[in-house]
Each structure stands twice: as C-alpha cells, then as structure tokens.
Coordinates of N, CA and C in Angstrom, one line a residue:
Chain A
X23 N -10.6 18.5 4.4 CA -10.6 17.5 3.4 C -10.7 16.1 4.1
X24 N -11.9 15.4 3.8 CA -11.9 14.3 4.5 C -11.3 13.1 3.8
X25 N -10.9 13.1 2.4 CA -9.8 12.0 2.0 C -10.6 11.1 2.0
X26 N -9.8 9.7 2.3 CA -11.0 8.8 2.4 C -11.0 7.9 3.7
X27 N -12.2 7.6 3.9 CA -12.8 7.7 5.2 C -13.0 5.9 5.5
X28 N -12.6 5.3 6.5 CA -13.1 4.0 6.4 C -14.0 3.8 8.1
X29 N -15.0 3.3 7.6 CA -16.2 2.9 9.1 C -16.6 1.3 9.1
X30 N -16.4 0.6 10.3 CA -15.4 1.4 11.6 C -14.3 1.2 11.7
X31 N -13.8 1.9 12.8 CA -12.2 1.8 13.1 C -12.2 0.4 13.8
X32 N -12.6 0.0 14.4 CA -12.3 -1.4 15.3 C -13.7 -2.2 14.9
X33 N -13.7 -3.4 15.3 CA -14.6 -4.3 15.6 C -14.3 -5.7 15.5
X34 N -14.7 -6.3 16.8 CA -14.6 -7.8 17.3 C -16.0 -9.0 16.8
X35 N -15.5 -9.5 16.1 CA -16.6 -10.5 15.5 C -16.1 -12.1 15.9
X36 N -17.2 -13.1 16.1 CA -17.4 -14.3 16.1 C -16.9 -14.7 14.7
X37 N -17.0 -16.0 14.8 CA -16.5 -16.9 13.5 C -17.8 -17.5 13.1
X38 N -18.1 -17.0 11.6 CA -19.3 -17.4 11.3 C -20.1 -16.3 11.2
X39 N -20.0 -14.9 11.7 CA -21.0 -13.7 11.5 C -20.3 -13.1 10.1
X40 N -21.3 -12.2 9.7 CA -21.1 -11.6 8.7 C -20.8 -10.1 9.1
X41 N -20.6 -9.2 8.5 CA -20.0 -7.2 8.3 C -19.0 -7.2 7.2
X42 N -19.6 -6.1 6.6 CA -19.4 -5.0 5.8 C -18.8 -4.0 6.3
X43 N -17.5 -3.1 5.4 CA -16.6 -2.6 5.9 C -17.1 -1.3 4.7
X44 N -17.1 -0.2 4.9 CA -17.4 0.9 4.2 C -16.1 1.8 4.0
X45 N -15.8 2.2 2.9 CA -14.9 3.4 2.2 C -15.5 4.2 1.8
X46 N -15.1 5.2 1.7 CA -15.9 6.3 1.6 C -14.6 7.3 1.0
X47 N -14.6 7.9 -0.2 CA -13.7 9.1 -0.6 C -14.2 10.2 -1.6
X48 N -14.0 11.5 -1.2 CA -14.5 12.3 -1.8 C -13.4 13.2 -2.8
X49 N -12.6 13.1 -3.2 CA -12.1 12.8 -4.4 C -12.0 12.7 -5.9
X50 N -13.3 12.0 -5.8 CA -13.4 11.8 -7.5 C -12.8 10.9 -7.8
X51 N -12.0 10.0 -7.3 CA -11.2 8.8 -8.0 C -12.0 7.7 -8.6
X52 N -11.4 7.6 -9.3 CA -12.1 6.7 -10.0 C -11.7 5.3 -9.8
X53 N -10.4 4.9 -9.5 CA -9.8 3.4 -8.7 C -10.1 3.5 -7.2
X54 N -10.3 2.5 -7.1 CA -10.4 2.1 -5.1 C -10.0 0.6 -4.8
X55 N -9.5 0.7 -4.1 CA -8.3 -0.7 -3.6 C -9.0 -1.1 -2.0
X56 N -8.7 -2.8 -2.1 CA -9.1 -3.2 -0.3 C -7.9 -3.9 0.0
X57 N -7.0 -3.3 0.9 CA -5.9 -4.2 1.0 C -6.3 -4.9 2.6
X58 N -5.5 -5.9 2.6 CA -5.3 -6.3 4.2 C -3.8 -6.5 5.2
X59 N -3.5 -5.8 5.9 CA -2.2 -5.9 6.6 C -1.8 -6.9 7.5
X60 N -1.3 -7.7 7.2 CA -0.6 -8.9 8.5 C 0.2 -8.8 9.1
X61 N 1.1 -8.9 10.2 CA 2.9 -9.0 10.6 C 3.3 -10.0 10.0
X62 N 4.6 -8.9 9.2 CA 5.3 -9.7 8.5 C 5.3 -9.9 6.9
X63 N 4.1 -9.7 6.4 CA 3.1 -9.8 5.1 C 3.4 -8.9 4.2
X64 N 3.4 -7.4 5.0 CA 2.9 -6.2 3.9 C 1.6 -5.9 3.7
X65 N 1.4 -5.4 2.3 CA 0.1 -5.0 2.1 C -0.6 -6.0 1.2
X66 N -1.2 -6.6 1.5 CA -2.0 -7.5 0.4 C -3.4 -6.9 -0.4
X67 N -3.1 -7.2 -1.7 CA -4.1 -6.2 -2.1 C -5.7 -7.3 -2.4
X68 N -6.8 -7.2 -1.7 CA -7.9 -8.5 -1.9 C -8.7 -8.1 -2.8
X69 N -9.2 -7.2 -3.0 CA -10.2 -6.5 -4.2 C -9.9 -5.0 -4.7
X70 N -10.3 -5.1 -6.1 CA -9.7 -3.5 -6.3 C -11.4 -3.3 -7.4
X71 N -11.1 -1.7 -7.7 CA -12.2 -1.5 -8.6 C -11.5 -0.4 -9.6
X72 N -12.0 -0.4 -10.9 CA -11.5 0.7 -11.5 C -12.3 1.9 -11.9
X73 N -13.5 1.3 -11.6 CA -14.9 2.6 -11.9 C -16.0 2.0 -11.0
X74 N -17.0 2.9 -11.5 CA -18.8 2.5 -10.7 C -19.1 1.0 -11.3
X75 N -19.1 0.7 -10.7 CA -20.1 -0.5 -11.1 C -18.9 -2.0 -11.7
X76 N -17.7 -1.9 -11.8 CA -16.4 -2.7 -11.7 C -15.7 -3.0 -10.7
X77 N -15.8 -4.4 -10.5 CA -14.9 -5.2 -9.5 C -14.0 -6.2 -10.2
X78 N -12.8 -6.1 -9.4 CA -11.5 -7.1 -10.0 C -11.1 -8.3 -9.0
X79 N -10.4 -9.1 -8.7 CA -9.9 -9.8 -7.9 C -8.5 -9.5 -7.9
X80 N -8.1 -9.1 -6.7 CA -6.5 -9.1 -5.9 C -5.6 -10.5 -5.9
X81 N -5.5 -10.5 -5.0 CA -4.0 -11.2 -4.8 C -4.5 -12.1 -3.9
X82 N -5.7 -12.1 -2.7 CA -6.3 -12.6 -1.9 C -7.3 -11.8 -2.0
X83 N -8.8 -12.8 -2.7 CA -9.4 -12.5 -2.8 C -11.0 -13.8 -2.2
X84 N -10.2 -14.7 -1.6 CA -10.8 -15.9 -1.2 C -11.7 -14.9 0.4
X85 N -13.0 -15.6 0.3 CA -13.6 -15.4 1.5 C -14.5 -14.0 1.4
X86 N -14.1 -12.9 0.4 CA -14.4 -11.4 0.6 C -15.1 -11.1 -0.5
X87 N -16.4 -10.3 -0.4 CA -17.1 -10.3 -1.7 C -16.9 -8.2 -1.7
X88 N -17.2 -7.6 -2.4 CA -16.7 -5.9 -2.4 C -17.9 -5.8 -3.6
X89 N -17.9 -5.0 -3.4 CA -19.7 -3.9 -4.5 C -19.0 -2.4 -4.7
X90 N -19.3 -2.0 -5.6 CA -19.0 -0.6 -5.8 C -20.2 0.6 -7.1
X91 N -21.2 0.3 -5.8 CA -22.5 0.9 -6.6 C -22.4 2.2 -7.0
X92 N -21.2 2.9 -5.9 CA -21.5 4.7 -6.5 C -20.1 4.8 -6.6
X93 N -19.6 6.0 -7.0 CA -18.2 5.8 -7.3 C -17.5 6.2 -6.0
X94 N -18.2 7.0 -5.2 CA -17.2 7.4 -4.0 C -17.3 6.4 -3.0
X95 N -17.9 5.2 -3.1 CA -18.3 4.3 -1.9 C -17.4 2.8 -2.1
X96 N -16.8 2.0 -2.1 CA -16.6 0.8 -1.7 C -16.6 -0.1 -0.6
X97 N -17.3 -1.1 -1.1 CA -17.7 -2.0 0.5 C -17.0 -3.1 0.2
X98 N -16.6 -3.9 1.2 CA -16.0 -5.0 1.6 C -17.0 -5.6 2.4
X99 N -17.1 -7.3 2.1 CA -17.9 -7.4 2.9 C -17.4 -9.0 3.1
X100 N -17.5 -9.3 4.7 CA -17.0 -10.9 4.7 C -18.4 -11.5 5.2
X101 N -18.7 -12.7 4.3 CA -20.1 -13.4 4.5 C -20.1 -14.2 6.1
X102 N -19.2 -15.0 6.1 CA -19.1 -15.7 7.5 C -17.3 -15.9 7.7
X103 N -17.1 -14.9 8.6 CA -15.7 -14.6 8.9 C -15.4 -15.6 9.8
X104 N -14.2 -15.6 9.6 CA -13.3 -16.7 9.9 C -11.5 -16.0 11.1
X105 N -11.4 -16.7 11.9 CA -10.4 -16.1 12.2 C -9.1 -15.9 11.8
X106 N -8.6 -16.6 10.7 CA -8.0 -16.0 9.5 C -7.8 -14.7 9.0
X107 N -9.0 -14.2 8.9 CA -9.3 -12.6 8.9 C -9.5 -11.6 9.4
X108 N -9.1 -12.4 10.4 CA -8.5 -11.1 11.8 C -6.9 -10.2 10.9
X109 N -7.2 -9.3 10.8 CA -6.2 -8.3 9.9 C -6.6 -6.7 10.6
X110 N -6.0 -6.0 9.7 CA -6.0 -4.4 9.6 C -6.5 -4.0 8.2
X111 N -7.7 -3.6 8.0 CA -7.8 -3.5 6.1 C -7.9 -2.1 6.2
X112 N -7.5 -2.1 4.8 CA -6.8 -0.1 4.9 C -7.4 -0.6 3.0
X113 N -8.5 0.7 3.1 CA -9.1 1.3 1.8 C -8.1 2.4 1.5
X114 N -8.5 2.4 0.1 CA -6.9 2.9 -0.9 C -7.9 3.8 -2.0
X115 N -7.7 4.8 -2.7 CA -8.3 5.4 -4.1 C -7.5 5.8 -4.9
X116 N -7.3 5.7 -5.7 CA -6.3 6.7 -6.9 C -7.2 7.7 -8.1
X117 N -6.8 8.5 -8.8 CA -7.3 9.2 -9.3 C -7.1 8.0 -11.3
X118 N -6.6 7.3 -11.2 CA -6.3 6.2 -12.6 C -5.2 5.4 -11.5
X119 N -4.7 4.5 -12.9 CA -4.0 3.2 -12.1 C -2.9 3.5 -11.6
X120 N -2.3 2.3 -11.9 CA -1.3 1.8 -10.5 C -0.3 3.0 -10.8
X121 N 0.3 3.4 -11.5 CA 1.2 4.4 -11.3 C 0.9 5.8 -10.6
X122 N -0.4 6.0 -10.2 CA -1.3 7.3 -9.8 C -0.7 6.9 -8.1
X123 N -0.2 7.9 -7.6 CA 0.0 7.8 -6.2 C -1.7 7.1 -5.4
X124 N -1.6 6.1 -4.2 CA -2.9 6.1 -4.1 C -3.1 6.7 -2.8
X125 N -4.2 7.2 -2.1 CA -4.7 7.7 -1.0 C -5.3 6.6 -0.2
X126 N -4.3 6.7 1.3 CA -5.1 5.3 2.6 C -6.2 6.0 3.2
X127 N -7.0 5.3 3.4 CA -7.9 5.8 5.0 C -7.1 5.5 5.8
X128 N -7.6 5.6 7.4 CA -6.6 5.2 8.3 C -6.3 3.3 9.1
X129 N -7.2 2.8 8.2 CA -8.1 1.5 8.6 C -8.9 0.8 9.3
X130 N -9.1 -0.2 9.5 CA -10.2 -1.0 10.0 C -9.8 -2.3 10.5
X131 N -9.6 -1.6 12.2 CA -8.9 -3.0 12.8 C -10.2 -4.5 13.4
X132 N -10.0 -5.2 12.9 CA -11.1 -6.7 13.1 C -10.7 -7.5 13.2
X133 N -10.9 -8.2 14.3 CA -10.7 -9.6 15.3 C -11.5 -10.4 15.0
X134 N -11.5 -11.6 14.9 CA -12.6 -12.9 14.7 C -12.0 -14.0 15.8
X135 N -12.7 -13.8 16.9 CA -12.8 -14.4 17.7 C -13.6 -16.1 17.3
Chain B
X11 N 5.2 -16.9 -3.0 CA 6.1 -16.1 -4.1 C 5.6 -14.7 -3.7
X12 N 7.2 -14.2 -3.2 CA 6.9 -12.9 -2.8 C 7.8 -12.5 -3.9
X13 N 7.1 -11.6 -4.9 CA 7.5 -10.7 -5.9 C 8.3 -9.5 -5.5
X14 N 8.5 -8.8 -4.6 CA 8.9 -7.4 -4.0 C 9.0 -7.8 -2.3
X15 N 10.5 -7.5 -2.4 CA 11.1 -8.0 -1.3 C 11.8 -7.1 -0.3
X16 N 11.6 -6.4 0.7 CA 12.3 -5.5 1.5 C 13.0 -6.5 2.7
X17 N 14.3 -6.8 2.5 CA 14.8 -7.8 3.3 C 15.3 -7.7 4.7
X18 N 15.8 -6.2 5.2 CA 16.0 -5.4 6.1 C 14.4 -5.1 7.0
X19 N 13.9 -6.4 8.1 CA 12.9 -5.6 8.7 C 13.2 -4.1 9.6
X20 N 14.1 -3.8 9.9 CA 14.5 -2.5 10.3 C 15.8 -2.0 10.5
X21 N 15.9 -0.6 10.4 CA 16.6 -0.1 9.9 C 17.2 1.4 11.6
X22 N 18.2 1.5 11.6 CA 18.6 2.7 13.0 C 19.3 3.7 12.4
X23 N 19.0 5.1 12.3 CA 20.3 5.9 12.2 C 20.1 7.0 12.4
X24 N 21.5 7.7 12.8 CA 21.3 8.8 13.4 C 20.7 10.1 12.7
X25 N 20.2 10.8 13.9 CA 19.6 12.1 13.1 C 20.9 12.8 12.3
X26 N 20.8 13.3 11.3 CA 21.6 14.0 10.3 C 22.2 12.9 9.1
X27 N 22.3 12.0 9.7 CA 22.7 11.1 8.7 C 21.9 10.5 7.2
X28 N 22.5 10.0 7.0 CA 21.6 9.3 5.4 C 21.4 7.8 6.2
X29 N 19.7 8.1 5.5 CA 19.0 6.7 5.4 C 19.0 5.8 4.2
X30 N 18.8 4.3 4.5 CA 19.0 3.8 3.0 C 18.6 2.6 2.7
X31 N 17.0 2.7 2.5 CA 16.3 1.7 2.5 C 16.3 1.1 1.2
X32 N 16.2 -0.7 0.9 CA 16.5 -1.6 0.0 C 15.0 -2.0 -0.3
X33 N 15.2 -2.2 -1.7 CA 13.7 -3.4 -1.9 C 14.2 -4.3 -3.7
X34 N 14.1 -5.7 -3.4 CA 14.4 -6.2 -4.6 C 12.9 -6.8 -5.2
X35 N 13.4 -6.7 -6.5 CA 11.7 -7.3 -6.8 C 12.4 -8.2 -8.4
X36 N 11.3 -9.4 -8.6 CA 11.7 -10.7 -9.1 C 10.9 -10.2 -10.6
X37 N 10.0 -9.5 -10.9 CA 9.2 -9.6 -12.1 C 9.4 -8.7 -13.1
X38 N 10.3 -8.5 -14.0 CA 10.7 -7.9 -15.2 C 9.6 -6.7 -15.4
X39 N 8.3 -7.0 -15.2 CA 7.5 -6.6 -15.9 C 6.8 -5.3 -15.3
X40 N 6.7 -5.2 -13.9 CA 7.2 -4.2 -13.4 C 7.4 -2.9 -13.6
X41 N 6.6 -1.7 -14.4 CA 6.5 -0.7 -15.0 C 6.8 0.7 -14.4
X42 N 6.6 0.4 -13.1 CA 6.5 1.3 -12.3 C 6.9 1.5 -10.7
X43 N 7.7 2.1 -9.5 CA 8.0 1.8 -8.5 C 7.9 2.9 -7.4
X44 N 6.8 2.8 -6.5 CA 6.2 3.8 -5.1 C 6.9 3.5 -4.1
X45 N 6.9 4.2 -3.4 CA 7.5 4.3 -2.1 C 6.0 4.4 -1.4
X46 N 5.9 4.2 -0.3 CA 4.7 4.6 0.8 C 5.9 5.2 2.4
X47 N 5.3 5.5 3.2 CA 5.7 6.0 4.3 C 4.4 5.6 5.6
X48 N 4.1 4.9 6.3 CA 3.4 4.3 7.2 C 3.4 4.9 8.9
X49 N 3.0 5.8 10.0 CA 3.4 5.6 11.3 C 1.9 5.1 11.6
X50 N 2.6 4.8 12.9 CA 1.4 3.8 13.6 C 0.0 4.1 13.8
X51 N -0.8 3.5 13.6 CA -2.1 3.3 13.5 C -3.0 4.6 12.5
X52 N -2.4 5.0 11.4 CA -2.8 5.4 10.3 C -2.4 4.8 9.4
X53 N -3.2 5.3 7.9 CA -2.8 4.9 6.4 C -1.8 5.0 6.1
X54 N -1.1 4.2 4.7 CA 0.1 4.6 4.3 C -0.4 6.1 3.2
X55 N 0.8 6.9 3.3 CA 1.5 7.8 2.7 C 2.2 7.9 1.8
X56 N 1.8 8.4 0.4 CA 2.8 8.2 -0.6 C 3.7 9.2 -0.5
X57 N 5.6 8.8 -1.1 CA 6.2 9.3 -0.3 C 6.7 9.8 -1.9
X58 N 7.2 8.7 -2.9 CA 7.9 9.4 -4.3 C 7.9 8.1 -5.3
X59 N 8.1 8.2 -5.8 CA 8.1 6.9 -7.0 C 9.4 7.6 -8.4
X60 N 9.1 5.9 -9.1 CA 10.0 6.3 -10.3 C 9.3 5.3 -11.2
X61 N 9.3 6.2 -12.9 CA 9.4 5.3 -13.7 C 10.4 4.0 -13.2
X62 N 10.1 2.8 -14.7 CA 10.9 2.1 -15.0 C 12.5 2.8 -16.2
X63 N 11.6 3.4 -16.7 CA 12.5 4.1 -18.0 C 13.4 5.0 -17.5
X64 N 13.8 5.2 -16.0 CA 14.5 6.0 -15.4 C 15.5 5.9 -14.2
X65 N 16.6 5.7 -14.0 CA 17.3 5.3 -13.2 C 17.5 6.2 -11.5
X66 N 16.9 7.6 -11.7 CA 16.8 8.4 -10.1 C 15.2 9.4 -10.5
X67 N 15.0 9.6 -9.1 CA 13.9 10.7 -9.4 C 14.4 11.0 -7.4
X68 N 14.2 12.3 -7.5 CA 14.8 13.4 -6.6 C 13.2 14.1 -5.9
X69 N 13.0 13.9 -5.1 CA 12.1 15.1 -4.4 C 12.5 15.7 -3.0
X70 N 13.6 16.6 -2.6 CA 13.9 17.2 -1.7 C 14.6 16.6 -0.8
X71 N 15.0 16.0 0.2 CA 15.5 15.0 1.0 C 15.3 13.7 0.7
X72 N 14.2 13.1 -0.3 CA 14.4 11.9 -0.7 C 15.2 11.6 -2.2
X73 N 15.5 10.3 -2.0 CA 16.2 10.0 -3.5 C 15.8 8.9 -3.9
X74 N 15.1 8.3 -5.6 CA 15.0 7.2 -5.2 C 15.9 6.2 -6.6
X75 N 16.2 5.2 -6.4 CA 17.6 4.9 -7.5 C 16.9 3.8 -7.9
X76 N 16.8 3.2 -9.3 CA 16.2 2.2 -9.5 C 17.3 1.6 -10.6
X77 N 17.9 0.1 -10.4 CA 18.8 -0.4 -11.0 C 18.2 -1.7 -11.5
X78 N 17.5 -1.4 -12.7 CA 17.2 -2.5 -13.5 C 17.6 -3.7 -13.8
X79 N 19.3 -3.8 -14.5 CA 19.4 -4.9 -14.5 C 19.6 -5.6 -13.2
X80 N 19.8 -5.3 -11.8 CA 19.9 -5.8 -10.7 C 18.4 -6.0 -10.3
X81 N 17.7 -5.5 -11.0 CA 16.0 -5.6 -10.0 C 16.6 -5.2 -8.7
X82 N 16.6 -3.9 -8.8 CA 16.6 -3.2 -6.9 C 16.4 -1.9 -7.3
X83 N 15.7 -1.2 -5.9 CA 15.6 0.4 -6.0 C 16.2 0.7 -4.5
X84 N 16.4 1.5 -4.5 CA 16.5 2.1 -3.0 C 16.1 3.2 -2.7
X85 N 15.7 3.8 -1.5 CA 15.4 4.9 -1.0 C 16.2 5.6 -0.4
X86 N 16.9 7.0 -0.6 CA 17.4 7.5 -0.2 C 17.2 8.5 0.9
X87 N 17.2 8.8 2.2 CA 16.9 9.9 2.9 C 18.1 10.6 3.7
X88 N 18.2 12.0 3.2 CA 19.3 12.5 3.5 C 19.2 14.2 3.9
X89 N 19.1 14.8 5.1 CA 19.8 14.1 5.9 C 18.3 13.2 6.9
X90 N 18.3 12.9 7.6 CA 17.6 11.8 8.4 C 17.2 12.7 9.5
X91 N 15.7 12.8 9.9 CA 15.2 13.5 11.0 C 14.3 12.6 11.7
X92 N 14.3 12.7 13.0 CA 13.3 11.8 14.1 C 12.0 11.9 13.2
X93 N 11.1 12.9 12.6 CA 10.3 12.6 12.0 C 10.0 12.0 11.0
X94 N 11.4 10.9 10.8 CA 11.1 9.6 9.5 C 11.0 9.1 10.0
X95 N 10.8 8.5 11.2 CA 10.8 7.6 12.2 C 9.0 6.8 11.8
X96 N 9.4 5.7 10.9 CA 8.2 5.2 10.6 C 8.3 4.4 9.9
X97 N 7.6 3.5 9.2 CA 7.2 2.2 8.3 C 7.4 2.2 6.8
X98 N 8.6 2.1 6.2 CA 8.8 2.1 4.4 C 8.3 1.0 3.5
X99 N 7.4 1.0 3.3 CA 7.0 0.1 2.2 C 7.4 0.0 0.7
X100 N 7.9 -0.5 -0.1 CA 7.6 0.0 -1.7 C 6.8 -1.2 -2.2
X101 N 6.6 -0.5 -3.6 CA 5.0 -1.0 -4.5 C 5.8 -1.1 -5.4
X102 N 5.2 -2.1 -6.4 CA 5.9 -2.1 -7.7 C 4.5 -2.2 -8.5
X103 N 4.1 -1.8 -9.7 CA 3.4 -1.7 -10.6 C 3.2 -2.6 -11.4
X104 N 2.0 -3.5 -11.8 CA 2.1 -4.8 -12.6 C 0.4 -4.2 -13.7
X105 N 0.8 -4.2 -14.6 CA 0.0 -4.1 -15.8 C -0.1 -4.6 -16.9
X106 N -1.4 -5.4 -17.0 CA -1.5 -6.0 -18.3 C -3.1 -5.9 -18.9
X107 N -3.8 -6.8 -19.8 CA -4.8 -5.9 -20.2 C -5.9 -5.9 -19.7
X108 N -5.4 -6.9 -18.8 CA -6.8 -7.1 -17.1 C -6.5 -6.8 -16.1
X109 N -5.8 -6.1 -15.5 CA -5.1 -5.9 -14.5 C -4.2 -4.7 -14.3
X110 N -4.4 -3.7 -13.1 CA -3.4 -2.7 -12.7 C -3.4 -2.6 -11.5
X111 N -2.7 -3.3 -11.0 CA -2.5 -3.2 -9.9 C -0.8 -2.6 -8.7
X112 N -1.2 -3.0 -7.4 CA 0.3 -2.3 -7.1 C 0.6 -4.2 -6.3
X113 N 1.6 -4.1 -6.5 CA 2.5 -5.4 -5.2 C 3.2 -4.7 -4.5
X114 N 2.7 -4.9 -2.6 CA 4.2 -4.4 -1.8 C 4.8 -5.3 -1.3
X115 N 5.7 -4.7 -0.8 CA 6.9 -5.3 0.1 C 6.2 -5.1 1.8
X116 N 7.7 -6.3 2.3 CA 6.9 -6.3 3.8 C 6.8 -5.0 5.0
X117 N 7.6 -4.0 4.1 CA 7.8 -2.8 5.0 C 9.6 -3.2 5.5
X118 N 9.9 -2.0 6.2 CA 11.2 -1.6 7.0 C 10.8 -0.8 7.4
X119 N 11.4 -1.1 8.9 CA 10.9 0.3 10.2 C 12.2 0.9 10.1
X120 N 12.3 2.4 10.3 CA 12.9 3.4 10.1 C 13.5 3.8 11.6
X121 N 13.7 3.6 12.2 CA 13.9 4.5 13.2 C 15.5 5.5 13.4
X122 N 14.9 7.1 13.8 CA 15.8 8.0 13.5 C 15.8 8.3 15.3
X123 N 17.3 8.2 15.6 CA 17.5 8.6 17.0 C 18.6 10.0 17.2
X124 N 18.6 10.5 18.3 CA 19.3 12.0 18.3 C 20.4 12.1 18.2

C-alpha cells in the first residue's frame, strides 16, 4: 500500500524560481491537506482541498497556489520562491473532515537558497 | 495567536513508566481533539483522538483525557517503551460552514530511556 506519496523528497532552489510539489494517494480520500513544518512552529496548515476540483485557504496561504484536477493528485506549487520557504511540507488525505484521522506522506524537504 | 499549545518542548522517562504529555488550547469551538505521533524524517501518524462531548477515550497503552472547562487534554502512555521515543503533536478540530480544518500544536519530543 503506497498511502500517500509526495515527489520529491529533497530539493534546493534559488530565490525567484518556480516548482511544484506533487501528492499523490491512492485511497480514495476525498480531503487532502498541504501543511509546512518549521522549528518550533508545528504543523501549519497552507492549502487544503475537500473534493476534485476544490481548493480552500489555510492558515498560511501567502506565496502558494495548489490545483486539485483529479482526486488522488494535489499540487502545491510556489511561483517565485523565496527563502522564507525553505520548510518540510508534508501532504496529508483524510477519507471526510477534520475529525477523520488524516494520512502523511513522508515529505518534501526544500531549501531556497 | 497560537490556538493549541504544547508547552513542554520535551519530555524523559523511563521505560515502564507513564508518559504524560500536555496540550492547552484557547478556542471554545473546538469540536474535536487528534493526537499524531512523528519520528524523524517521516510523516506524522495518527495515534487516538477524542470527541469534545467526552471526557477519556482509551486505546490500549494510550489514554487520552480531555478537560473542557480547563481547555487541556493530555496524553497518556502507560507503560512507556523506547519505541515511543518520538515527536507528539496534537490537533484540534475547528468547523464552521466554510471551513474544516485541523490546528496543531508545536510538538513534544518524547524520549523513553532504559
């Protein structure tokens, strides 16, 4: 069971380029979450979705645009990254809302040099 | 404004013993309360939750207590094995008719020694 899958696991970006961050869960959930992890922070939740084709705004949602064209796929995508956003983002699914236990990938470490 | 607060960044105790992790949270509204479980360089793990409308919920070595009018829950682990040795977060549930979402806390490192 591959759960849900986040690509890539690492990547080092300039300030000012753009990447898309891919989730991937097989599942069937129908919610999917983009959180970002800081020292110190916790989990910050930046975009969530509750079906195909719905996007919501988080808690920090400045800077990050997210698509959710099919239901098993959610993308994150930062237009011109900033080193601010050097984080750990960890894709999330639940099977309905927030009370539904949710499922992490293992995340996606990114540096902005 | 941190809503959900784990004020303890970490936490030591011995194997066999009871663990006993804290988390306060500020927002009445609040319906619902997850535990996660975190080790290094993977996802978090859901560990046990509780309604609001309920003061304990029990799943085998864990416990988790939720005291409303004090806004606090805690986690109980009892007895304590080197394999809790990891990152406790809790979530709290906020719902309204645009929104379902989770809030966490900053985590507490666990660590279980021999």
């Amino acid at each position: 069971n591959a759960g849900v899958t986040q690509t890539p696991k690492f990547r080092v970006l300039k300030t000012g380029q753009s990447m898309t961050l891919l989730c991937a869960q097989d599942m069937n959930h129908e919610y999917m979450y983009w959180y970002r992890q800081d020292p110190g922070m916790g989990l910050r939740l930046i975009h969530y979705s509750v079906g195909e084709g719905t996007t919501a705004k988080g808690e920090v949602p400045d800077g990050y645009n997210v698509s959710r064209l099919k239901k098993q796929n959610f993308l994150l995508g930062l237009e011109s990254a900033a080193p601010s956003q050097t984080s750990v983002y960890f894709c999330a699914s639940s099977f309905a809302g927030g009370n539904q236990p949710q499922h992490f990938g293992d995340g996606t470490r990114l540096s902005i040099l | 404004d941190q809503q959900v607060k784990q004020n303890s960044p970490s936490l030591s105790v011995q194997e066999g013993r009871i663990s006993i992790l804290n988390c306060d949270y500020t927002n009445s509204m609040f319906d619902y309360f997850l535990w996660y479980k975190k080790y290094p360089a993977e996802g978090p793990t859901f560990l046990i939750s509780i309604s609001s409308i309920k003061d304990k919920n029990e799943d085998g070595r864990f416990t988790v207590f939720l005291n409303k009018s004090a806004k606090h829950l805690s986690l109980h682990i009892v007895p304590s094995q080197p394999g809790d040795s990891a990152v406790y977060f809790c979530a709290a549930r906020v719902r309204s008719y645009n929104t379902d979402k989770l809030i966490f806390g900053t985590g507490t490192r666990l660590q279980v020694f021999p």
